[in-house]
């Protein structure tokens, strides 16, 4: 049922083969590019549903590829990188990537990321215009009234918790960096105060999650940021 078109950008042939073999086995369609320039051309001409992008490419940095593609497209981009430094992932996410996978990765991990992105894609397509009500599992946000409900029970959020929740909800499926979140919620006057963000996130989770220690809605990416997951 997949039949999504995936663009695989990877110059390392064994890794590229692993990815394309996996995609083929799971009924995804794909094309491959081996450098940044051909990735940009393929992205423009084939209009893929999802891009899997290696960061270390022979002709240009993957972060630059993301920036160029973002000039005209919102296609979900999952970065696949051997770079394990958080700062590299953060740069890619801030440039507009949706998610990241660190090499070496397992086939199951790759498929899981594709499923998350596929749900995000469905969500993006379903909400071409700003919806008045956001629903995800038991969570419901009524933007007009500013009220949040879990099942039928109203959650009493502080203004900052509400802003945080709306930001995560509007970007469901995408990993948001600490910097992106603090700038969006507090504006430029706020420096990247991750400690405070963590405190606000903890109080929000206490209200939102059944078990704050194993959250369903808001996933932590240690050293990087947070993501709201779309519940089945
Ligand atoms: Ca590479």
PDB file of C-alpha atoms and ligand atoms in Angstrom:
ATOM      1  CA  UNK A   1       0.000   0.000   0.000  1.00  0.00           C
ATOM      2  CA  UNK A   2       3.032   2.282   0.289  1.00  0.00           C
ATOM      3  CA  UNK A   3       3.769   3.227  -3.292  1.00  0.00           C
ATOM      4  CA  UNK A   4       5.374   6.427  -2.122  1.00  0.00           C
ATOM      5  CA  UNK A   5       8.160   7.851  -4.246  1.00  0.00           C
ATOM      6  CA  UNK A   6      11.375   8.140  -2.228  1.00  0.00           C
ATOM      7  CA  UNK A   7      14.496   9.968  -3.394  1.00  0.00           C
ATOM      8  CA  UNK A   8      17.613   8.327  -1.936  1.00  0.00           C
ATOM      9  CA  UNK A   9      20.668  10.613  -1.880  1.00  0.00           C
ATOM     10  CA  UNK A  10      23.776   8.665  -0.935  1.00  0.00           C
ATOM     11  CA  UNK A  11      27.230   8.500  -2.531  1.00  0.00           C
ATOM     12  CA  UNK A  12      28.298   5.358  -0.674  1.00  0.00           C
ATOM     13  CA  UNK A  13      27.180   2.426  -2.862  1.00  0.00           C
ATOM     14  CA  UNK A  14      26.817  -0.270  -0.138  1.00  0.00           C
ATOM     15  CA  UNK A  15      24.671   2.048   2.021  1.00  0.00           C
ATOM     16  CA  UNK A  16      22.655   3.126  -1.032  1.00  0.00           C
ATOM     17  CA  UNK A  17      22.059  -0.523  -1.920  1.00  0.00           C
ATOM     18  CA  UNK A  18      20.963  -1.362   1.608  1.00  0.00           C
ATOM     19  CA  UNK A  19      18.450   1.491   1.528  1.00  0.00           C
ATOM     20  CA  UNK A  20      17.086   0.787  -1.944  1.00  0.00           C
ATOM     21  CA  UNK A  21      16.820  -2.962  -1.272  1.00  0.00           C
ATOM     22  CA  UNK A  22      14.859  -2.207   1.896  1.00  0.00           C
ATOM     23  CA  UNK A  23      12.581   0.197   0.049  1.00  0.00           C
ATOM     24  CA  UNK A  24      11.969  -2.309  -2.730  1.00  0.00           C
ATOM     25  CA  UNK A  25      11.137  -5.070  -0.222  1.00  0.00           C
ATOM     26  CA  UNK A  26       8.557  -2.812   1.420  1.00  0.00           C
ATOM     27  CA  UNK A  27       6.837  -1.640  -1.684  1.00  0.00           C
ATOM     28  CA  UNK A  28       8.219   1.878  -1.862  1.00  0.00           C
ATOM     29  CA  UNK A  29       9.136   3.335  -5.232  1.00  0.00           C
ATOM     30  CA  UNK A  30      12.473   5.124  -5.355  1.00  0.00           C
ATOM     31  CA  UNK A  31      15.095   6.919  -7.390  1.00  0.00           C
ATOM     32  CA  UNK A  32      18.675   7.476  -6.320  1.00  0.00           C
ATOM     33  CA  UNK A  33      21.132  10.362  -6.587  1.00  0.00           C
ATOM     34  CA  UNK A  34      24.836  10.179  -5.775  1.00  0.00           C
ATOM     35  CA  UNK A  35      25.617  13.854  -5.181  1.00  0.00           C
ATOM     36  CA  UNK A  36      24.030  17.124  -4.126  1.00  0.00           C
ATOM     37  CA  UNK A  37      23.509  18.619  -7.567  1.00  0.00           C
ATOM     38  CA  UNK A  38      21.752  15.579  -8.952  1.00  0.00           C
ATOM     39  CA  UNK A  39      19.708  15.372  -5.732  1.00  0.00           C
ATOM     40  CA  UNK A  40      18.416  18.899  -6.292  1.00  0.00           C
ATOM     41  CA  UNK A  41      17.654  18.137  -9.950  1.00  0.00           C
ATOM     42  CA  UNK A  42      15.862  14.890  -9.075  1.00  0.00           C
ATOM     43  CA  UNK A  43      13.898  16.613  -6.320  1.00  0.00           C
ATOM     44  CA  UNK A  44      12.744  19.288  -8.776  1.00  0.00           C
ATOM     45  CA  UNK A  45      11.936  16.995 -11.696  1.00  0.00           C
ATOM     46  CA  UNK A  46      10.406  13.975  -9.934  1.00  0.00           C
ATOM     47  CA  UNK A  47       8.694  15.652  -7.039  1.00  0.00           C
ATOM     48  CA  UNK A  48       9.362  12.821  -4.543  1.00  0.00           C
ATOM     49  CA  UNK A  49       7.155  12.240  -1.473  1.00  0.00           C
ATOM     50  CA  UNK A  50      10.105  11.825   0.903  1.00  0.00           C
ATOM     51  CA  UNK A  51      13.862  12.454   0.578  1.00  0.00           C
ATOM     52  CA  UNK A  52      16.473  10.353   2.419  1.00  0.00           C
ATOM     53  CA  UNK A  53      19.589  12.504   2.429  1.00  0.00           C
ATOM     54  CA  UNK A  54      23.184  11.702   3.321  1.00  0.00           C
ATOM     55  CA  UNK A  55      25.008  14.776   4.666  1.00  0.00           C
ATOM     56  CA  UNK A  56      28.533  13.956   3.476  1.00  0.00           C
ATOM     57  CA  UNK A  57      28.238  14.294  -0.293  1.00  0.00           C
ATOM     58  CA  UNK A  58      31.139  14.678  -2.742  1.00  0.00           C
ATOM     59  CA  UNK A  59      30.079  17.992  -4.313  1.00  0.00           C
ATOM     60  CA  UNK A  60      28.335  19.890  -1.525  1.00  0.00           C
ATOM     61  CA  UNK A  61      27.237  19.587   2.074  1.00  0.00           C
ATOM     62  CA  UNK A  62      23.850  17.961   2.683  1.00  0.00           C
ATOM     63  CA  UNK A  63      22.800  20.954   4.797  1.00  0.00           C
ATOM     64  CA  UNK A  64      23.188  23.134   1.692  1.00  0.00           C
ATOM     65  CA  UNK A  65      21.063  20.668  -0.291  1.00  0.00           C
ATOM     66  CA  UNK A  66      18.317  21.010   2.339  1.00  0.00           C
ATOM     67  CA  UNK A  67      18.470  24.804   2.165  1.00  0.00           C
ATOM     68  CA  UNK A  68      18.221  24.840  -1.632  1.00  0.00           C
ATOM     69  CA  UNK A  69      15.308  22.381  -1.751  1.00  0.00           C
ATOM     70  CA  UNK A  70      13.485  24.328   0.967  1.00  0.00           C
ATOM     71  CA  UNK A  71      13.458  27.350  -1.350  1.00  0.00           C
ATOM     72  CA  UNK A  72      10.630  25.757  -3.258  1.00  0.00           C
ATOM     73  CA  UNK A  73       9.498  22.554  -1.519  1.00  0.00           C
ATOM     74  CA  UNK A  74       8.186  21.297   1.817  1.00  0.00           C
ATOM     75  CA  UNK A  75       8.918  17.666   0.954  1.00  0.00           C
ATOM     76  CA  UNK A  76       9.826  15.761   4.150  1.00  0.00           C
ATOM     77  CA  UNK A  77      13.597  15.245   4.381  1.00  0.00           C
ATOM     78  CA  UNK A  78      15.123  12.559   6.613  1.00  0.00           C
ATOM     79  CA  UNK A  79      18.839  13.069   7.065  1.00  0.00           C
ATOM     80  CA  UNK A  80      20.996   9.958   7.190  1.00  0.00           C
ATOM     81  CA  UNK A  81      24.404  10.794   8.526  1.00  0.00           C
ATOM     82  CA  UNK A  82      27.554   9.221   9.863  1.00  0.00           C
ATOM     83  CA  UNK A  83      28.127  12.405  11.825  1.00  0.00           C
ATOM     84  CA  UNK A  84      27.196  11.653  15.378  1.00  0.00           C
ATOM     85  CA  UNK A  85      27.677  15.171  16.735  1.00  0.00           C
ATOM     86  CA  UNK A  86      24.434  16.738  17.907  1.00  0.00           C
ATOM     87  CA  UNK A  87      25.442  20.017  16.283  1.00  0.00           C
ATOM     88  CA  UNK A  88      25.374  18.431  12.813  1.00  0.00           C
ATOM     89  CA  UNK A  89      21.868  17.100  13.355  1.00  0.00           C
ATOM     90  CA  UNK A  90      20.772  20.453  14.770  1.00  0.00           C
ATOM     91  CA  UNK A  91      22.196  22.302  11.729  1.00  0.00           C
ATOM     92  CA  UNK A  92      20.314  19.939   9.405  1.00  0.00           C
ATOM     93  CA  UNK A  93      17.051  20.279  11.371  1.00  0.00           C
ATOM     94  CA  UNK A  94      17.364  24.065  11.540  1.00  0.00           C
ATOM     95  CA  UNK A  95      17.968  24.124   7.774  1.00  0.00           C
ATOM     96  CA  UNK A  96      14.611  22.382   7.362  1.00  0.00           C
ATOM     97  CA  UNK A  97      15.131  18.626   7.733  1.00  0.00           C
ATOM     98  CA  UNK A  98      12.282  16.746   9.415  1.00  0.00           C
ATOM     99  CA  UNK A  99      14.149  13.913  11.086  1.00  0.00           C
ATOM    100  CA  UNK A 100      17.544  12.229  11.233  1.00  0.00           C
ATOM    101  CA  UNK A 101      19.015   8.757  11.340  1.00  0.00           C
ATOM    102  CA  UNK A 102      22.589   8.107  12.500  1.00  0.00           C
ATOM    103  CA  UNK A 103      24.787   5.578  10.696  1.00  0.00           C
ATOM    104  CA  UNK A 104      25.061   2.711  11.264  1.00  0.00           C
ATOM    105  CA  UNK A 105      21.299   2.271  11.367  1.00  0.00           C
ATOM    106  CA  UNK A 106      19.103  -0.803  11.286  1.00  0.00           C
ATOM    107  CA  UNK A 107      16.586  -1.533   8.568  1.00  0.00           C
ATOM    108  CA  UNK A 108      13.831  -1.495  11.219  1.00  0.00           C
ATOM    109  CA  UNK A 109      14.898   1.985  12.306  1.00  0.00           C
ATOM    110  CA  UNK A 110      14.781   3.229   8.729  1.00  0.00           C
ATOM    111  CA  UNK A 111      11.305   1.787   8.210  1.00  0.00           C
ATOM    112  CA  UNK A 112      10.086   3.276  11.494  1.00  0.00           C
ATOM    113  CA  UNK A 113      11.287   6.754  10.442  1.00  0.00           C
ATOM    114  CA  UNK A 114       9.567   6.351   7.102  1.00  0.00           C
ATOM    115  CA  UNK A 115       6.288   5.459   8.824  1.00  0.00           C
ATOM    116  CA  UNK A 116       6.507   8.518  11.105  1.00  0.00           C
ATOM    117  CA  UNK A 117       7.192  10.693   8.068  1.00  0.00           C
ATOM    118  CA  UNK A 118       4.383   9.068   6.111  1.00  0.00           C
ATOM    119  CA  UNK A 119       1.944   9.984   8.882  1.00  0.00           C
ATOM    120  CA  UNK A 120       3.300  13.536   8.865  1.00  0.00           C
ATOM    121  CA  UNK A 121       2.779  13.628   5.107  1.00  0.00           C
ATOM    122  CA  UNK A 122      -0.835  12.469   5.470  1.00  0.00           C
ATOM    123  CA  UNK A 123      -1.338  15.160   8.077  1.00  0.00           C
ATOM    124  CA  UNK A 124       0.196  17.848   5.837  1.00  0.00           C
ATOM    125  CA  UNK A 125      -2.010  16.833   2.932  1.00  0.00           C
ATOM    126  CA  UNK A 126      -5.118  16.714   5.110  1.00  0.00           C
ATOM    127  CA  UNK A 127      -4.600  20.194   6.502  1.00  0.00           C
ATOM    128  CA  UNK A 128      -3.817  22.384   3.528  1.00  0.00           C
ATOM    129  CA  UNK A 129      -5.674  25.152   5.294  1.00  0.00           C
ATOM    130  CA  UNK A 130      -5.334  25.984   8.953  1.00  0.00           C
ATOM    131  CA  UNK A 131      -7.755  23.782  10.844  1.00  0.00           C
ATOM    132  CA  UNK A 132      -9.764  25.167  13.731  1.00  0.00           C
ATOM    133  CA  UNK A 133      -9.393  22.011  15.800  1.00  0.00           C
ATOM    134  CA  UNK A 134      -6.372  19.762  16.138  1.00  0.00           C
ATOM    135  CA  UNK A 135      -6.997  16.125  17.075  1.00  0.00           C
ATOM    136  CA  UNK A 136      -4.359  13.517  17.900  1.00  0.00           C
ATOM    137  CA  UNK A 137      -5.467  10.417  19.787  1.00  0.00           C
ATOM    138  CA  UNK A 138      -7.218  11.625  22.963  1.00  0.00           C
ATOM    139  CA  UNK A 139      -5.776  15.119  22.618  1.00  0.00           C
ATOM    140  CA  UNK A 140      -7.886  17.915  21.157  1.00  0.00           C
ATOM    141  CA  UNK A 141      -6.844  21.548  20.779  1.00  0.00           C
ATOM    142  CA  UNK A 142      -9.558  24.060  19.956  1.00  0.00           C
ATOM    143  CA  UNK A 143      -7.560  26.977  18.568  1.00  0.00           C
ATOM    144  CA  UNK A 144     -10.471  29.408  18.485  1.00  0.00           C
ATOM    145  CA  UNK A 145     -11.263  29.097  22.167  1.00  0.00           C
ATOM    146  CA  UNK A 146      -7.702  28.255  23.215  1.00  0.00           C
ATOM    147  CA  UNK A 147      -8.972  25.194  25.090  1.00  0.00           C
ATOM    148  CA  UNK A 148      -7.201  21.845  25.273  1.00  0.00           C
ATOM    149  CA  UNK A 149      -8.923  18.577  26.095  1.00  0.00           C
ATOM    150  CA  UNK A 150      -7.782  15.051  26.862  1.00  0.00           C
ATOM    151  CA  UNK A 151     -10.763  12.913  25.994  1.00  0.00           C
ATOM    152  CA  UNK A 152     -13.505  15.139  27.443  1.00  0.00           C
ATOM    153  CA  UNK A 153     -11.468  16.538  30.286  1.00  0.00           C
ATOM    154  CA  UNK A 154     -10.174  20.086  29.888  1.00  0.00           C
ATOM    155  CA  UNK A 155      -6.465  20.594  30.573  1.00  0.00           C
ATOM    156  CA  UNK A 156      -5.518  23.745  32.403  1.00  0.00           C
ATOM    157  CA  UNK A 157      -2.360  24.953  30.711  1.00  0.00           C
ATOM    158  CA  UNK A 158      -0.353  28.080  31.367  1.00  0.00           C
ATOM    159  CA  UNK A 159       0.038  30.422  28.359  1.00  0.00           C
ATOM    160  CA  UNK A 160       3.580  29.123  27.756  1.00  0.00           C
ATOM    161  CA  UNK A 161       2.529  25.475  27.988  1.00  0.00           C
ATOM    162  CA  UNK A 162      -0.266  26.210  25.516  1.00  0.00           C
ATOM    163  CA  UNK A 163       2.120  27.901  23.080  1.00  0.00           C
ATOM    164  CA  UNK A 164       4.548  24.988  23.357  1.00  0.00           C
ATOM    165  CA  UNK A 165       1.812  22.456  22.757  1.00  0.00           C
ATOM    166  CA  UNK A 166       0.442  24.330  19.717  1.00  0.00           C
ATOM    167  CA  UNK A 167       3.923  24.633  18.206  1.00  0.00           C
ATOM    168  CA  UNK A 168       4.545  20.903  18.597  1.00  0.00           C
ATOM    169  CA  UNK A 169       1.053  20.059  17.311  1.00  0.00           C
ATOM    170  CA  UNK A 170       1.455  22.227  14.224  1.00  0.00           C
ATOM    171  CA  UNK A 171       4.712  20.400  13.462  1.00  0.00           C
ATOM    172  CA  UNK A 172       3.571  16.876  14.336  1.00  0.00           C
ATOM    173  CA  UNK A 173       6.097  14.307  13.109  1.00  0.00           C
ATOM    174  CA  UNK A 174       8.934  16.812  12.768  1.00  0.00           C
ATOM    175  CA  UNK A 175      11.846  17.057  15.209  1.00  0.00           C
ATOM    176  CA  UNK A 176      12.015  20.650  16.501  1.00  0.00           C
ATOM    177  CA  UNK A 177      15.339  21.875  17.875  1.00  0.00           C
ATOM    178  CA  UNK A 178      15.643  23.641  21.236  1.00  0.00           C
ATOM    179  CA  UNK A 179      16.614  26.810  19.402  1.00  0.00           C
ATOM    180  CA  UNK A 180      13.616  26.662  17.078  1.00  0.00           C
ATOM    181  CA  UNK A 181      11.254  26.103  20.004  1.00  0.00           C
ATOM    182  CA  UNK A 182      12.657  28.817  22.271  1.00  0.00           C
ATOM    183  CA  UNK A 183      12.704  31.362  19.427  1.00  0.00           C
ATOM    184  CA  UNK A 184       9.154  30.497  18.371  1.00  0.00           C
ATOM    185  CA  UNK A 185       7.713  30.595  21.876  1.00  0.00           C
ATOM    186  CA  UNK A 186       9.671  33.435  23.453  1.00  0.00           C
ATOM    187  CA  UNK A 187      10.905  35.321  20.400  1.00  0.00           C
ATOM    188  CA  UNK A 188      14.367  36.675  19.847  1.00  0.00           C
ATOM    189  CA  UNK A 189      14.547  38.187  23.334  1.00  0.00           C
ATOM    190  CA  UNK A 190      15.038  34.702  24.724  1.00  0.00           C
ATOM    191  CA  UNK A 191      18.459  33.130  24.418  1.00  0.00           C
ATOM    192  CA  UNK A 192      18.662  29.390  23.914  1.00  0.00           C
ATOM    193  CA  UNK A 193      17.808  28.533  27.533  1.00  0.00           C
ATOM    194  CA  UNK A 194      17.392  24.782  27.315  1.00  0.00           C
ATOM    195  CA  UNK A 195      17.129  24.367  31.081  1.00  0.00           C
ATOM    196  CA  UNK A 196      13.997  26.524  31.290  1.00  0.00           C
ATOM    197  CA  UNK A 197      12.501  24.877  28.228  1.00  0.00           C
ATOM    198  CA  UNK A 198      13.002  21.493  29.895  1.00  0.00           C
ATOM    199  CA  UNK A 199      11.117  22.700  32.986  1.00  0.00           C
ATOM    200  CA  UNK A 200       8.151  23.974  30.944  1.00  0.00           C
ATOM    201  CA  UNK A 201       8.127  20.751  28.931  1.00  0.00           C
ATOM    202  CA  UNK A 202       8.083  18.686  32.128  1.00  0.00           C
ATOM    203  CA  UNK A 203       5.058  20.539  33.513  1.00  0.00           C
ATOM    204  CA  UNK A 204       3.262  20.275  30.158  1.00  0.00           C
ATOM    205  CA  UNK A 205       3.927  16.540  30.033  1.00  0.00           C
ATOM    206  CA  UNK A 206       2.664  16.035  33.563  1.00  0.00           C
ATOM    207  CA  UNK A 207      -0.699  17.380  32.402  1.00  0.00           C
ATOM    208  CA  UNK A 208      -0.702  15.747  28.977  1.00  0.00           C
ATOM    209  CA  UNK A 209       0.851  12.322  29.341  1.00  0.00           C
ATOM    210  CA  UNK A 210      -0.637   9.377  31.208  1.00  0.00           C
ATOM    211  CA  UNK A 211       2.870   8.285  32.172  1.00  0.00           C
ATOM    212  CA  UNK A 212       5.266  11.256  31.869  1.00  0.00           C
ATOM    213  CA  UNK A 213       8.235   8.874  32.090  1.00  0.00           C
ATOM    214  CA  UNK A 214       7.184   7.025  28.934  1.00  0.00           C
ATOM    215  CA  UNK A 215       5.518   9.788  26.931  1.00  0.00           C
ATOM    216  CA  UNK A 216       3.159   8.960  24.076  1.00  0.00           C
ATOM    217  CA  UNK A 217       2.765  12.420  22.622  1.00  0.00           C
ATOM    218  CA  UNK A 218       6.001  14.328  23.065  1.00  0.00           C
ATOM    219  CA  UNK A 219       9.232  12.515  22.297  1.00  0.00           C
ATOM    220  CA  UNK A 220      12.552  13.776  23.676  1.00  0.00           C
ATOM    221  CA  UNK A 221      15.601  13.916  21.410  1.00  0.00           C
ATOM    222  CA  UNK A 222      18.375  14.264  23.955  1.00  0.00           C
ATOM    223  CA  UNK A 223      20.669  17.191  23.206  1.00  0.00           C
ATOM    224  CA  UNK A 224      18.557  18.163  20.183  1.00  0.00           C
ATOM    225  CA  UNK A 225      14.905  18.894  20.865  1.00  0.00           C
ATOM    226  CA  UNK A 226      11.369  17.468  20.880  1.00  0.00           C
ATOM    227  CA  UNK A 227       8.806  16.003  18.532  1.00  0.00           C
ATOM    228  CA  UNK A 228       5.092  15.369  18.747  1.00  0.00           C
ATOM    229  CA  UNK A 229       4.176  11.947  17.423  1.00  0.00           C
ATOM    230  CA  UNK A 230       0.969  11.227  15.545  1.00  0.00           C
ATOM    231  CA  UNK A 231      -0.855   8.540  17.461  1.00  0.00           C
ATOM    232  CA  UNK A 232      -2.397   5.740  15.415  1.00  0.00           C
TER     233      UNK A 232
HETATM  234 CA1  LIG B   1      28.555  10.144   2.131  1.00  0.00          CA
END
